[in-house]
Amino acid sequence: MEFKWFRSGSPWIWLTSGAVSVSLLSVLGLLLFIGWKGLSYFWPSPLYQWSNQQGEMIVGQLYARESISINNLKQMNADLPLDMEKESDIVRLDIKIANRDIYPADFISVLSKDLLQPSMPKMWAVVERTQGGDFYGKPKGYFTLANQNMVTSNVEETIEQALIFAKDQRLKIDRLVEKQIRVISAQYSKLKLEKKKRQISGQLDEEFIRRYDNQSRIFGQQLIEMEAELDALRQELEQQGLLIEDMKGKEYQISLSEILDVWYPNQMSIWQKVHHWFNQVWKFLTTEPRESNSEGGVFPAIFGTVLLVLIMSMIVMPLGVIAAIYLHEYAKNNTLTRLIRVAVINLAGVPSIVYGVFGLGFFVYTLGGSIDDLFYSEKLPAPTFGTPGLLWSALTLAVLTLPVVIVSTEEGLTRIPNSVRNGSLALGATQFETMWRIVLPMASPAILTGLILAVARAAGEVAPLMLVGVVKLASSLPLDSQFPFLHLDRKFMHLGFHIYDVGFQTTNIESARPLVYATSFLLVCVIVGLNLTAISIRNSLREKYRTLGQD
């Protein structure tokens, strides 16, 4: 009986289903772990107040609690109290005290036996700053240097109004920089390049020199006026700020130009905490990074990742589909064709860093250098396309994912019955019309399957991008309001490289570790979102052409 059960194949069905279930649960568990570790970072953790045996006060957030062996403590410190030596384990607390511009480090480790029972003081605040990390303290007043005024009553309401004012001022500053200063600077640079181009070609005449001097004077005066306006806006923020007391009783002044947000975690209700969590997540998604990427948001990295994948898809899809059509529909099945197919399959196994070296050598130095010599000679020796950038990164990833698209498209073309082609040809259609109107629409689900696989691989690649365009921090986005709007020569940020940089290159790893989880979870969500978009299109096309014999 048992032998018949094995021969029926049922055990292998159960084994396969069990393996698939374990794999799905493992992936889901990993995603939940990464999501929890990353998203919990934005929850407003309470501030605790401890006192040690010497009466010193410690205020901070409880970052971690771990049990350590007493033997490990003996190895680190031989002079342990007798009452501690009798125990086997002891609890150590990792406390984030922030205020890194005052204290040596953001975090301290203290044995729980050295601290008294903690309390949760109500008036302690967390001040999010543009630099120096968070500041934990007790607000004492709000000062204005212009009129030597100090507000000590209703400090919370005063801070809320000041934050609204600071937000408006920053919007004015950003608008002035983006809409006016950068535009005039770009026009001024363009004028200088035109002068250099005329010098190279020998067309520099007196009329142009007069026009150049006049325009340069106008641009210079406009920039001086705008810089003065910019300084005045910044001065308004620096002339006022918060007077705050730290855990050692010392008072400090934090100017409004450094303050991004202030909240009192111990006074928040659950709904206020939820609102604060959503607000922090939104800022993480829409703002730029700060403090060497260890704080702030990741919007430039999100933008760069999505834009790179879109450009790569627009390059690789036509190339992959055309190559697959030629191999399957036009090329004869001979030794050369079989060698090409073997080469395409083997290319899928080449390490990605090799593609990066190829992209750097061929696309950047050879192709990009030639473009600079032909079209941007006036900018030399400063390269335009002869340096890593967005275009070369997209082309490198297109070459990397090209075998995936070719194989998937060719498999889709193989599944289409020859009777469909013969029927179209019998009705008088040419081979090209048959291919364009009949075969390609029916093979579109397989083509989009190749795109999905290409996107899934390209979005997570980091090694080749480190050689051909990605940077730690980009000064501007590749897409803006200046002609030609999409700047393919610019460098960009990428979520994968951002994870590597925050996780391994930052000096404050304990503070930045939650951002590694949050950015990793975000990268997975971006890849899943891109794939779901392609899958939905593929499914709609599959239903549309099902009646033609596709399925």
XYZ file of C-alpha atoms in Angstrom, residues 161-177 229-238 240 256-257:
30
model
C 4.352 79.283 15.118
C 8.125 79.567 14.598
C 8.238 76.225 12.770
C 5.486 77.386 10.400
C 7.437 80.599 9.777
C 10.644 78.612 9.189
C 8.882 76.333 6.698
C 7.660 79.357 4.708
C 11.131 80.908 4.765
C 12.748 77.694 3.518
C 10.214 77.512 0.691
C 11.115 81.070 -0.294
C 14.818 80.200 -0.167
C 14.357 77.080 -2.294
C 12.205 78.970 -4.771
C 14.797 81.741 -5.034
C 17.639 79.274 -5.568
C 18.026 88.644 -0.762
C 19.047 85.070 0.060
C 21.269 86.225 2.920
C 18.425 88.354 4.303
C 16.061 85.366 4.330
C 18.643 83.200 6.066
C 19.429 85.946 8.541
C 15.796 86.055 9.643
C 16.054 82.395 10.622
C 19.400 82.776 12.371
C 15.800 83.696 16.487
C 15.658 78.490 13.973
C 17.728 77.873 10.845
